[in-house]
Amino acid sequence: MAGSRDAGVLPAGELAAFGSALEVLRRTFAYPHRGRPATGFGLYASVLDIGEGRGLAISTDGVGTKLLVAQELGRYDTVGIDCVAMNANDIACVGAEPIAMVDYVALEDATTDQLRQLAVGLAEGARRAHISIPGGETAQVPEMLHASTAGDAFDLVGTCVGLVDLDRIVTGSRVAPGDALVGFASTGIHSNGLTLARRVLHDRAGLAYDQHVEDFGRTLGEELLEPTAIYVDLAMRLLAEADVRALFHITGDGLLNLRRAEAPIGFDLEFMPAPGAVFELIQRVGELDAAEMYRVFNMGVGFCAVVPESDVARALDSGRGLGIPGWRLGHAAASPDRRVRVLPLGIESAGERFAALG
Amino acid sequence: MAGSRDAGVLPAGELAAFGSALEVLRRTFAYPHRGRPATGFGLYASVLDIGEGRGLAISTDGVGTKLLVAQELGRYDTVGIDCVAMNANDIACVGAEPIAMVDYVALEDATTDQLRQLAVGLAEGARRAHISIPGGETAQVPEMLHASTAGDAFDLVGTCVGLVDLDRIVTGSRVAPGDALVGFASTGIHSNGLTLARRVLHDRAGLAYDQHVEDFGRTLGEELLEPTAIYVDLAMRLLAEADVRALFHITGDGLLNLRRAEAPIGFDLEFMPAPGAVFELIQRVGELDAAEMYRVFNMGVGFCAVVPESDVARALDSGRGLGIPGWRLGHAAASPDRRVRVLPLGIESAGERFAALG
């Protein structure tokens, strides 16, 4: 329920309920005879001490409301990639190599082609992340699910595990002021902010999911379903080539994810790439300000690494070798409240949101 | 989507969709650079070869429609125990020691006390199974969920990991004709068959969930919510005390789970304990035959072990030491189609169901 989620960026009401639940679950850290947690709550993945200096990383995540777009289009063969991406990227953020994922599929009717299509996406995601999907669970629970078109409701969740030596866990504790923040390109909206995107483009602008959108060069549905990038190869190469001090999967809460390093540091971003057509259209049609956009969306940057300034070129080379554009976005700065300032946009983090620069 | 589920006992339509999905996912076994699966689909948990002779067991399962009973009663502090039980028991079935579980909670409104209550149950389950719950995911996705009372819909899923030496994995491959089958008591309906139980007792018999039922000595809701037994201590003791050749968590599909041993064997059951009040009432009110009851419910036996005849006393002692009643139910018999015969009930397995003894 916790741990791999950054409780620091939840709305206040949710935060209270969540914090109370966390306190209860923290007690469980002492229960195992072996395999006790080697990390606390708050990282992208939890690491268990499985002995002999070895760590097992574990993380779980769902695809969320992106599944509703898949339902609208009746197209289910890509969201499995998102499921792998959301989980394997999180495992990579603690410096671990993902090895396997199990999936949970809840659906209304297991006799349709939906299940096979989901498997096709999952297998493609597994190929990209170099993991197996050795097991999982399919639950036919029509009473528990809701969809706009009856019979098509489903949920898709993954749990990924990976291996990391205990002395190589990346927690962000070694980040020092002056370290460079390098960002890598997203492939669009990924799996976060879909609720707002649908509200703006579909409900408000009245675009149909199968409607061609000039700005995208394809339909709205195709743009929104573009699979989340899998950064596993990138992360493994970065770990091999550079002195990686923190890794950030930019998911829900956008660049506020940069507050998840364990060290008491913030970041000053002096550069941001053009976010891309989908974000520009959402912002224009939704009349949303930068603070809101950068809180909800990845805005073109799906993964970040913190390295010493001297390793920036090596980090960018790692991305380039994999065809992933990257940029030096800024640098770490001493900041007990972990302030993230996006200078080109004139915004900075203020608790659980962004606000105009003070 | 597969693997930890016995595809052999699915309805035909589901089986076709499922088999097709499995074929797709089987390809992923070759993808990992390390940590490849050491087992195939069909066991209670998948085991990954993490090197140096060590195996990592992983399994995922949800609580299913038992959650709907919790919703009806507005009581959420026990289903977390079921979530741990469904997963940790599966891990134990391959001979692994569970070490940790992550949970996925999907809900409509994360600001309520529901989340904290779920955590209380999860922590209690973790205590009983000797595992930590170091992380998880909470997804507020009201558009995707359905409940009879608005605002209370939720889903609860766990993924458990455990450790087992690769040369100690229990797959049922060593079961030999003549080996004894020992069964251990369930604590009622556990987390399977709730849909049928609700249909019969609530919809058909018109019992309210908060209604006192003489046969149970408590309300219907209390009886149905009784947490699933956690057999981790039992399994670990059995593994230490006896030559354990197979372990079966009796979940959905009841005693048909006995068909999950890798060896081409079936079982002849010469004894079954009295199933208990909840099963007797469901059978009477629902006018269900034994074949149907034994296909859907655990019928009083929640966990089974196969040991050599000479180890039966030791196995029963293991249960007795933990306060878990056990019985020698029968023995293994050569059977290429893995026939399960429950002689006192006059039924035998026929494909994916039970039928009258031929």
XYZ file of C-alpha atoms in Angstrom:
716
model
C 0.000 0.000 0.000
C 2.983 2.216 0.531
C 6.699 2.331 0.157
C 7.159 2.586 -3.544
C 4.834 5.562 -3.488
C 5.930 9.039 -2.528
C 3.548 9.926 0.264
C 4.981 13.436 0.227
C 3.067 14.417 -2.879
C -0.393 13.168 -1.955
C -3.357 15.461 -1.319
C -3.822 16.232 2.376
C -6.855 14.003 3.028
C -5.316 11.060 1.297
C -2.044 11.756 3.059
C -3.608 11.424 6.499
C -5.291 8.094 5.710
C -2.149 6.949 3.977
C 0.210 7.970 6.767
C -1.918 6.136 9.276
C -1.821 2.986 7.135
C 1.942 3.327 6.721
C 2.495 3.430 10.454
C 0.621 0.140 10.752
C 2.600 -1.515 7.956
C 5.965 -0.291 9.223
C 5.614 -2.780 12.077
C 5.864 -5.637 9.589
C 9.524 -4.815 8.867
C 10.483 -6.795 11.971
C 8.386 -9.894 11.227
C 10.470 -11.958 8.743
C 12.895 -14.595 9.974
C 15.050 -13.689 6.964
C 14.759 -11.416 3.953
C 14.075 -8.300 6.021
C 13.745 -4.938 4.250
C 17.070 -3.155 3.734
C 15.343 0.089 2.756
C 12.541 2.181 4.210
C 9.337 3.445 2.618
C 9.527 6.072 -0.095
C 11.889 4.611 -2.692
C 10.667 3.492 -6.103
C 11.199 -0.097 -5.023
C 11.784 -1.863 -1.731
C 14.953 -3.895 -1.310
C 15.043 -7.027 0.837
C 18.270 -8.348 2.335
C 18.360 -11.943 1.079
C 21.792 -12.684 2.524
C 25.361 -12.860 1.268
C 25.296 -9.170 0.408
C 22.508 -9.611 -2.081
C 19.342 -7.563 -2.345
C 15.992 -8.362 -3.892
C 14.116 -5.332 -5.196
C 10.322 -5.486 -5.440
C 7.763 -2.989 -6.658
C 4.127 -3.072 -7.717
C 2.108 -0.730 -9.886
C -0.943 -0.695 -12.108
C -1.630 0.977 -15.416
C -4.528 3.034 -14.053
C -6.973 4.971 -16.187
C -4.964 4.481 -19.377
C -6.904 1.209 -19.403
C -10.104 3.194 -19.981
C -8.664 4.513 -23.251
C -7.821 0.954 -24.283
C -11.417 -0.025 -23.496
C -12.853 2.829 -25.550
C -10.773 1.697 -28.513
C -11.172 -2.028 -27.870
C -7.427 -2.298 -28.257
C -5.627 -4.233 -25.549
C -2.265 -5.245 -27.024
C -0.183 -2.276 -25.827
C -1.184 -1.640 -22.191
C 0.832 -4.711 -21.178
C 3.921 -2.769 -22.262
C 2.851 0.045 -19.948
C 2.391 -2.451 -17.135
C 5.935 -3.740 -17.537
C 7.301 -0.215 -17.951
C 5.670 1.152 -14.811
C 7.158 -1.658 -12.762
C 10.520 -2.404 -14.370
C 11.454 1.293 -14.515
C 10.773 1.549 -10.780
C 12.996 -1.465 -10.077
C 15.791 0.108 -12.138
C 15.565 3.315 -10.053
C 17.095 1.599 -7.015
C 19.940 0.321 -9.191
C 18.505 -3.177 -9.524
C 18.334 -5.307 -12.654
C 14.729 -6.400 -13.227
C 14.423 -10.174 -13.696
C 10.723 -11.053 -13.639
C 7.210 -9.703 -13.281
C 3.924 -11.330 -12.355
C 0.691 -9.771 -13.514
C -2.801 -9.519 -12.059
C -5.652 -9.178 -14.514
C -9.156 -8.546 -13.195
C -11.785 -8.707 -15.893
C -15.473 -9.138 -16.524
C -15.304 -11.889 -19.109
C -12.243 -14.069 -19.568
C -13.527 -15.811 -22.683
C -12.865 -12.913 -25.042
C -9.754 -12.064 -27.028
C -8.954 -9.388 -24.433
C -6.806 -11.788 -22.426
C -4.659 -12.824 -25.388
C -4.165 -9.223 -26.445
C -3.090 -8.282 -22.929
C -0.576 -11.133 -23.034
C 0.845 -9.852 -26.327
C 1.587 -6.472 -24.744
C 2.971 -8.012 -21.585
C 5.311 -10.249 -23.590
C 6.529 -7.317 -25.686
C 7.178 -5.313 -22.520
C 9.029 -8.276 -21.038
C 11.187 -8.509 -24.169
C 12.122 -4.835 -23.900
C 12.850 -5.071 -20.175
C 14.659 -8.443 -20.394
C 12.404 -10.092 -17.851
C 10.222 -13.176 -17.727
C 6.560 -13.257 -16.788
C 6.532 -16.679 -15.146
C 3.146 -16.448 -13.475
C 0.211 -14.297 -12.578
C -3.421 -14.275 -11.724
C -6.545 -13.860 -13.830
C -9.653 -13.000 -11.819
C -13.081 -12.946 -13.412
C -14.892 -10.563 -11.057
C -17.641 -8.785 -13.026
C -19.373 -7.550 -9.875
C -16.314 -5.559 -8.829
C -15.507 -3.738 -12.063
C -17.014 -0.859 -13.978
C -16.650 0.229 -17.594
C -18.435 2.554 -19.976
C -19.074 -0.411 -22.261
C -20.394 -3.432 -20.416
C -18.224 -6.534 -20.541
C -14.952 -4.784 -21.266
C -13.972 -3.624 -17.791
C -10.595 -4.767 -16.571
C -7.668 -3.873 -14.369
C -4.026 -4.686 -15.022
C -1.374 -4.639 -12.324
C 2.183 -5.908 -12.199
C 4.737 -6.735 -9.558
C 8.357 -6.750 -10.649
C 11.403 -8.130 -8.888
C 15.075 -7.421 -9.532
C 18.508 -8.072 -8.110
C 20.992 -5.575 -6.694
C 24.020 -5.945 -4.451
C 23.207 -4.359 -1.093
C 26.214 -2.057 -1.355
C 25.042 -0.834 -4.774
C 21.484 0.229 -3.935
C 20.736 3.646 -5.420
C 18.752 5.699 -2.909
C 19.800 9.232 -3.729
C 21.659 9.468 -0.419
C 24.940 10.291 -2.173
C 23.580 13.212 -4.185
C 25.638 16.342 -3.437
C 24.970 19.979 -4.269
C 26.418 20.717 -7.687
C 25.730 17.240 -9.083
C 24.181 17.351 -12.542
C 20.617 16.343 -13.339
C 20.289 14.634 -16.705
C 16.847 14.055 -18.205
C 15.831 11.553 -20.880
C 12.925 11.791 -23.314
C 9.531 10.295 -22.636
C 7.440 8.773 -25.411
C 4.447 10.960 -24.679
C 2.008 10.789 -21.830
C 3.167 7.372 -20.524
C 0.796 6.006 -17.836
C 0.167 9.086 -15.711
C -2.192 12.015 -16.056
C -4.606 10.093 -18.273
C -7.598 11.160 -16.195
C -6.847 14.842 -16.793
C -5.889 14.224 -20.432
C -9.173 12.431 -21.110
C -11.168 15.110 -19.311
C -9.594 17.883 -21.375
C -9.269 16.311 -24.824
C -12.231 13.936 -24.842
C -14.839 15.405 -22.496
C -14.093 19.111 -22.898
C -12.696 19.414 -26.439
C -15.070 16.726 -27.659
C -12.392 14.789 -29.552
C -13.324 11.164 -30.234
C -10.652 8.580 -29.508
C -10.698 7.415 -33.118
C -10.526 10.958 -34.463
C -7.431 12.030 -36.383
C -5.656 14.905 -34.645
C -3.480 17.077 -36.870
C -1.023 17.905 -34.066
C -0.401 14.200 -33.426
C -0.413 12.953 -37.006
C -2.608 10.113 -35.744
C -5.787 9.543 -33.754
C -6.269 10.758 -30.207
C -6.499 7.169 -29.009
C -3.262 6.164 -30.721
C -1.460 9.106 -29.166
C -2.773 8.412 -25.666
C -2.077 4.667 -25.949
C 1.554 5.157 -27.041
C 3.349 2.790 -24.641
C 5.384 4.044 -21.738
C 9.111 3.974 -22.497
C 11.075 1.205 -20.810
C 14.296 2.638 -19.405
C 15.862 -0.587 -18.171
C 18.634 -0.714 -20.798
C 19.316 2.964 -20.203
C 19.530 2.559 -16.438
C 21.815 -0.473 -16.677
C 24.109 1.377 -19.080
C 24.149 4.487 -16.884
C 25.066 2.375 -13.857
C 27.916 0.809 -15.821
C 29.226 3.995 -17.406
C 28.734 6.731 -14.829
C 28.752 7.380 -11.095
C 24.982 7.314 -10.744
C 23.809 8.963 -7.528
C 20.067 8.937 -8.109
C 17.593 7.667 -10.697
C 14.071 9.012 -11.094
C 11.217 7.489 -13.039
C 9.045 10.525 -13.819
C 5.549 9.176 -13.195
C 2.489 10.663 -11.501
C 3.379 14.007 -9.892
C 5.813 14.715 -12.743
C 9.049 16.412 -11.764
C 7.977 16.389 -8.106
C 9.418 12.870 -8.273
C 12.812 14.584 -8.020
C 12.030 15.059 -4.325
C 12.453 11.316 -3.734
C 16.230 11.329 -3.265
C 17.187 10.423 0.294
C 19.693 13.275 0.580
C 18.292 16.654 1.729
C 18.704 18.201 -1.683
C 16.552 19.958 -4.236
C 17.112 20.665 -7.905
C 17.397 23.808 -9.994
C 16.394 23.077 -13.584
C 17.816 25.589 -16.049
C 16.601 23.832 -19.172
C 13.525 21.902 -20.236
C 13.028 20.429 -23.706
C 9.872 21.223 -25.685
C 7.319 18.936 -24.010
C 5.710 17.588 -27.176
C 2.414 17.919 -28.992
C 0.151 16.022 -26.596
C 1.126 18.161 -23.631
C 0.897 21.376 -25.627
C -2.611 20.527 -26.814
C -3.803 19.559 -23.338
C -2.408 22.766 -21.885
C -3.947 24.960 -24.609
C -7.376 23.334 -24.705
C -7.554 22.858 -20.943
C -6.284 26.393 -20.261
C -3.978 24.924 -17.652
C -1.001 26.760 -16.204
C 2.526 25.376 -16.109
C 2.262 24.610 -12.413
C -0.637 22.230 -13.026
C 0.893 20.674 -16.161
C 4.221 19.979 -14.463
C 2.500 18.487 -11.435
C 0.471 15.980 -13.444
C 2.505 15.129 -16.544
C 6.058 14.090 -17.376
C 6.237 16.998 -19.864
C 8.609 15.190 -22.196
C 11.070 13.892 -19.613
C 10.387 10.327 -18.532
C 13.537 9.408 -16.645
C 16.301 11.334 -14.858
C 19.722 10.531 -13.496
C 21.945 12.448 -11.112
C 25.662 12.160 -11.851
C 28.736 14.239 -11.062
C 29.158 17.101 -13.533
C 32.153 15.252 -14.978
C 29.944 12.306 -15.972
C 27.288 14.275 -17.866
C 28.762 13.530 -21.303
C 28.982 9.835 -20.472
C 25.368 9.816 -19.298
C 24.160 11.549 -22.456
C 26.218 9.097 -24.530
C 24.473 6.204 -22.770
C 21.129 7.528 -23.904
C 22.350 8.373 -27.389
C 23.628 4.836 -27.870
C 20.098 3.603 -27.211
C 18.406 6.253 -29.336
C 17.039 8.106 -26.305
C 17.471 11.895 -26.442
C 18.828 13.392 -23.238
C 19.617 16.811 -21.844
C 21.506 18.310 -18.939
C 18.516 19.840 -17.173
C 20.170 21.433 -14.167
C 21.906 20.675 -10.903
C 21.331 19.600 -7.331
C 21.229 22.254 -4.636
C 21.256 22.003 -0.852
C 17.601 22.196 0.206
C 16.230 20.632 3.396
C 12.673 20.879 2.023
C 13.769 19.372 -1.309
C 12.712 22.295 -3.448
C 12.460 21.657 -7.200
C 12.725 24.853 -9.248
C 11.975 24.778 -12.972
C 13.470 28.130 -13.903
C 12.463 28.313 -17.607
C 8.837 27.817 -16.530
C 9.002 30.131 -13.548
C 7.698 27.484 -11.128
C 8.945 25.780 -7.996
C 7.667 23.031 -5.776
C 5.537 24.140 -2.855
C 4.699 21.108 -0.752
C 2.740 18.740 -2.954
C 2.382 21.013 -5.970
C 4.153 23.552 -8.122
C 3.625 27.287 -7.680
C 4.987 30.449 -9.282
C 8.609 31.081 -8.336
C 8.752 33.099 -5.119
C -1.715 -14.017 -15.945
C -0.858 -17.635 -15.633
C 1.497 -19.998 -13.979
C 0.337 -19.965 -10.437
C -3.112 -20.881 -11.698
C -4.170 -24.351 -12.661
C -5.349 -23.935 -16.233
C -6.583 -27.506 -16.153
C -9.632 -26.689 -14.097
C -10.907 -23.662 -15.998
C -14.181 -23.672 -17.936
C -13.665 -24.453 -21.613
C -14.160 -20.941 -23.034
C -11.878 -19.417 -20.486
C -9.410 -22.219 -21.027
C -9.058 -21.431 -24.735
C -8.449 -17.712 -24.175
C -6.182 -18.558 -21.300
C -4.157 -21.164 -23.173
C -3.615 -18.767 -26.028
C -2.362 -16.123 -23.586
C -0.094 -18.662 -21.914
C 1.562 -19.562 -25.186
C 2.413 -15.909 -25.695
C 3.817 -15.494 -22.195
C 5.870 -18.685 -22.324
C 8.186 -16.905 -24.770
C 9.236 -14.542 -22.002
C 11.027 -17.350 -20.140
C 14.043 -16.819 -22.419
C 14.239 -13.025 -22.073
C 16.070 -12.395 -18.772
C 19.853 -12.023 -18.683
C 19.706 -13.663 -15.253
C 17.033 -14.847 -12.876
C 15.357 -17.091 -15.424
C 12.418 -19.273 -14.344
C 13.445 -22.645 -12.925
C 9.869 -23.946 -13.061
C 7.124 -24.021 -15.678
C 3.541 -22.813 -15.512
C 1.083 -24.588 -13.256
C 2.718 -24.605 -9.833
C 1.349 -22.535 -6.964
C 4.331 -20.224 -7.308
C 7.006 -19.651 -9.920
C 10.636 -20.113 -8.900
C 13.403 -18.002 -10.444
C 17.008 -19.196 -10.516
C 18.845 -16.297 -8.842
C 22.197 -18.051 -8.864
C 24.381 -19.978 -6.430
C 21.738 -22.671 -6.124
C 19.173 -20.266 -4.748
C 15.604 -19.853 -5.901
C 13.209 -16.957 -5.565
C 9.544 -17.964 -5.420
C 6.920 -15.460 -6.526
C 3.142 -15.636 -6.635
C 0.276 -13.167 -6.940
C -3.360 -13.448 -5.965
C -6.301 -11.298 -5.000
C -9.011 -11.742 -2.399
C -11.816 -11.721 -4.961
C -15.473 -11.421 -4.114
C -14.911 -11.874 -0.377
C -14.251 -8.142 -0.620
C -17.913 -7.624 -1.483
C -18.901 -9.108 1.883
C -16.464 -6.743 3.600
C -18.105 -3.854 1.722
C -21.595 -4.914 2.728
C -20.510 -4.951 6.361
C -18.250 -1.894 6.117
C -15.601 -3.961 7.851
C -12.175 -3.925 6.240
C -9.731 -5.030 8.932
C -9.686 -8.768 8.183
C -9.478 -9.115 4.380
C -5.812 -8.116 4.558
C -5.249 -11.404 6.412
C -6.917 -13.221 3.508
C -4.689 -11.370 1.068
C -1.548 -12.521 2.882
C -2.926 -16.051 3.280
C -3.799 -16.500 -0.383
C -0.279 -15.509 -1.376
C 1.948 -16.807 1.412
C 0.261 -20.233 1.391
C 0.957 -20.486 -2.346
C 4.631 -19.624 -1.811
C 4.871 -22.318 0.888
C 3.458 -24.922 -1.535
C 6.688 -24.945 -3.581
C 8.676 -25.432 -0.385
C 9.744 -21.799 -0.141
C 9.824 -19.646 2.969
C 7.781 -16.479 2.364
C 9.745 -13.309 3.170
C 7.729 -10.341 1.915
C 4.560 -9.243 0.166
C 3.601 -6.068 -1.637
C -0.038 -5.101 -1.932
C -2.116 -3.329 -4.549
C -5.192 -1.507 -3.344
C -7.559 0.007 -5.887
C -10.266 2.119 -4.316
C -12.781 4.819 -4.979
C -11.887 7.175 -2.168
C -8.554 7.025 -0.385
C -9.465 9.572 2.282
C -11.644 7.239 4.317
C -10.729 4.900 7.146
C -10.904 1.986 4.688
C -7.197 2.244 3.905
C -6.107 2.109 7.540
C -8.380 -0.863 8.237
C -6.960 -2.713 5.247
C -3.472 -2.051 6.613
C -4.456 -3.489 10.000
C -5.457 -6.778 8.354
C -2.404 -6.861 6.116
C -0.101 -6.315 9.099
C -1.825 -9.064 11.092
C -1.478 -11.434 8.131
C 2.175 -10.474 7.809
C 2.713 -11.227 11.490
C 1.178 -14.680 11.114
C 3.167 -15.442 7.943
C 6.432 -13.923 9.240
C 6.795 -11.575 6.293
C 7.244 -7.858 5.800
C 5.061 -5.645 3.645
C 7.749 -3.198 2.572
C 5.827 -1.480 -0.211
C 2.758 -1.431 -2.349
C 0.516 0.713 -4.461
C -2.672 2.578 -3.693
C -4.655 3.582 -6.762
C -7.651 5.875 -6.514
C -9.551 4.848 -9.660
C -13.283 5.429 -9.029
C -14.135 5.142 -12.739
C -12.857 1.568 -12.862
C -14.577 0.078 -9.835
C -18.088 -0.965 -8.963
C -19.812 -1.566 -5.640
C -23.368 -1.951 -4.389
C -22.781 1.014 -2.092
C -21.154 3.934 -3.891
C -17.772 5.021 -2.584
C -16.826 1.736 -0.976
C -15.622 -0.234 -4.001
C -12.113 -1.586 -3.782
C -9.829 -4.377 -4.886
C -7.023 -5.916 -2.874
C -4.230 -7.958 -4.438
C -0.912 -9.191 -3.109
C 2.324 -10.486 -4.541
C 4.464 -12.580 -2.239
C 8.091 -13.637 -2.601
C 9.977 -16.368 -0.800
C 13.280 -18.201 -0.794
C 13.970 -21.854 -1.552
C 17.112 -23.730 -2.509
C 16.765 -24.895 -6.100
C 17.326 -28.509 -5.091
C 14.555 -28.266 -2.498
C 11.706 -27.017 -4.677
C 8.524 -29.002 -4.034
C 6.759 -29.678 -7.323
C 5.013 -32.957 -6.661
C 7.330 -34.716 -9.108
C 8.499 -37.162 -6.410
C 5.014 -38.321 -5.435
C 4.775 -42.099 -5.798
C 1.759 -44.416 -5.749
C 1.071 -45.406 -2.149
C 2.273 -42.132 -0.650
C -0.109 -40.821 1.965
C -2.259 -37.725 1.580
C -2.631 -35.764 4.799
C -5.201 -32.966 5.037
C -5.321 -30.065 7.479
C -8.354 -28.121 8.670
C -9.554 -24.950 7.027
C -11.062 -22.120 9.058
C -14.257 -22.044 7.022
C -14.839 -20.768 3.548
C -11.447 -19.017 3.189
C -11.290 -16.830 0.041
C -12.878 -19.097 -2.565
C -16.457 -19.841 -3.472
C -17.749 -16.579 -2.021
C -19.771 -15.824 -5.143
C -21.739 -19.059 -4.807
C -21.985 -18.710 -1.025
C -23.422 -15.201 -1.335
C -25.831 -16.274 -4.055
C -27.177 -19.129 -1.949
C -27.212 -17.666 1.560
C -27.828 -13.988 0.839
C -29.730 -13.820 -2.455
C -31.640 -17.101 -2.296
C -32.110 -17.746 1.433
C -32.534 -14.030 2.079
C -30.143 -13.952 5.026
C -28.801 -10.477 5.813
C -25.069 -10.238 6.420
C -25.667 -8.829 9.913
C -28.217 -11.518 10.755
C -27.415 -14.025 13.492
C -27.340 -17.569 12.132
C -27.952 -20.308 14.681
C -25.762 -22.832 12.844
C -22.790 -20.442 12.965
C -23.291 -18.998 16.429
C -22.611 -15.619 14.856
C -23.779 -13.444 11.965
C -23.595 -14.545 8.352
C -21.099 -11.768 7.624
C -18.846 -12.788 10.503
C -18.858 -16.382 9.311
C -18.083 -15.465 5.695
C -15.378 -12.984 6.699
C -13.529 -15.467 8.939
C -9.955 -15.037 7.670
C -8.261 -17.665 5.541
C -5.887 -19.820 7.586
C -2.199 -19.113 7.090
C -0.336 -22.408 6.744
C 3.209 -21.043 6.585
C 4.271 -22.322 10.012
C 2.679 -25.675 9.216
C 4.432 -25.966 5.865
C 7.817 -25.027 7.308
C 7.403 -27.568 10.104
C 6.288 -30.280 7.674
C 9.323 -29.606 5.481
C 11.590 -29.906 8.517
C 9.945 -32.988 10.033
C 8.826 -35.123 7.099
C 9.790 -36.134 3.575
C 7.324 -33.783 1.920
C 6.613 -34.739 -1.684
C 3.806 -32.321 -2.482
C 1.955 -29.474 -0.805
C -1.476 -28.279 -1.865
C -3.225 -25.083 -0.885
C -6.905 -25.975 -1.340
C -8.275 -22.839 -2.992
C -10.731 -22.299 -5.843
C -11.608 -25.658 -7.447
C -11.381 -27.340 -4.041
C -9.818 -30.793 -4.006
C -9.253 -30.585 -7.772
C -6.120 -28.742 -6.634
C -4.730 -32.200 -5.889
C -4.248 -32.549 -9.642
C -1.425 -29.985 -9.555
C 1.377 -32.415 -8.638
C 3.883 -32.768 -11.477
C 3.952 -36.553 -11.231
C 1.302 -38.451 -13.232
C -0.595 -39.458 -10.125
C -4.078 -39.159 -8.771
C -5.453 -39.592 -5.272
C -7.942 -41.912 -3.637
C -9.479 -40.267 -0.579
C -10.910 -42.777 1.869
C -11.799 -40.265 4.570
C -13.128 -36.724 4.700
C -13.799 -34.841 7.941
C -17.189 -33.231 8.527
C -16.966 -30.098 6.366
C -18.371 -27.638 8.898
C -21.543 -25.620 9.361
C -21.080 -23.058 6.597
C -20.672 -25.708 3.923
C -23.537 -27.791 5.268
C -25.906 -24.810 5.232
C -24.865 -23.762 1.707
C -25.374 -27.309 0.434
C -28.772 -27.681 2.126
C -30.208 -24.290 1.196
C -28.694 -24.307 -2.277
C -29.753 -27.902 -2.915
C -26.287 -28.543 -4.308
C -24.821 -31.986 -4.823
C -21.477 -33.126 -3.469
C -19.871 -32.840 -6.905
C -20.641 -29.131 -7.051
C -19.741 -28.472 -3.414
C -16.365 -30.216 -3.701
C -15.556 -28.382 -6.923
C -16.134 -24.926 -5.451
C -15.295 -25.115 -1.748
C -12.463 -26.419 0.432
C -15.035 -28.467 2.410
C -13.084 -28.232 5.642
C -9.644 -29.090 4.303
C -7.515 -26.028 3.541
C -4.079 -27.536 3.029
C -2.706 -30.958 2.115
C 0.668 -32.646 2.173
C 1.877 -35.825 0.501
C 4.388 -37.807 2.537
C 5.532 -41.434 2.637
C 3.177 -43.582 4.705
C 5.898 -43.833 7.347
C 5.827 -40.045 7.862
C 2.065 -39.686 8.425
C 2.340 -39.573 12.210
C 5.088 -36.967 12.008
C 2.988 -34.846 9.625
C -0.053 -35.035 11.895
C 2.160 -34.143 14.871
C 3.354 -31.051 12.997
C -0.204 -29.860 12.688
C -1.106 -30.829 16.234
C 1.806 -28.819 17.600
C 0.333 -25.744 15.902
C -3.244 -26.479 16.909
C -4.261 -27.458 13.389
C -6.365 -30.626 13.170
C -5.198 -33.045 10.493
C -6.281 -36.364 9.018
C -4.854 -39.065 6.817
C -7.267 -38.619 3.903
C -6.013 -41.265 1.525
C -3.178 -42.174 -0.774
C -1.626 -41.453 -4.151
C -2.398 -43.806 -7.038
C -0.874 -44.101 -10.484
C -3.153 -42.121 -12.805
C -2.008 -40.460 -16.035
C -5.148 -38.276 -16.054
C -4.619 -37.366 -12.374
C -7.939 -38.720 -11.151
C -9.062 -37.592 -7.692
C -11.594 -39.939 -6.123
C -13.402 -38.935 -2.928
C -14.770 -42.323 -1.965
C -16.904 -41.363 1.078
C -18.750 -38.869 -1.150
C -18.987 -41.164 -4.156
C -17.406 -38.618 -6.515
C -14.357 -38.481 -8.748
C -12.738 -35.830 -10.891
C -13.898 -35.740 -14.502
C -11.859 -33.158 -16.343
C -12.531 -29.825 -14.719
C -15.279 -30.978 -12.360
C -16.378 -33.761 -10.062
C -18.901 -36.382 -11.135
C -20.481 -39.449 -9.576
C -18.009 -42.319 -9.231
C -17.995 -44.386 -12.433
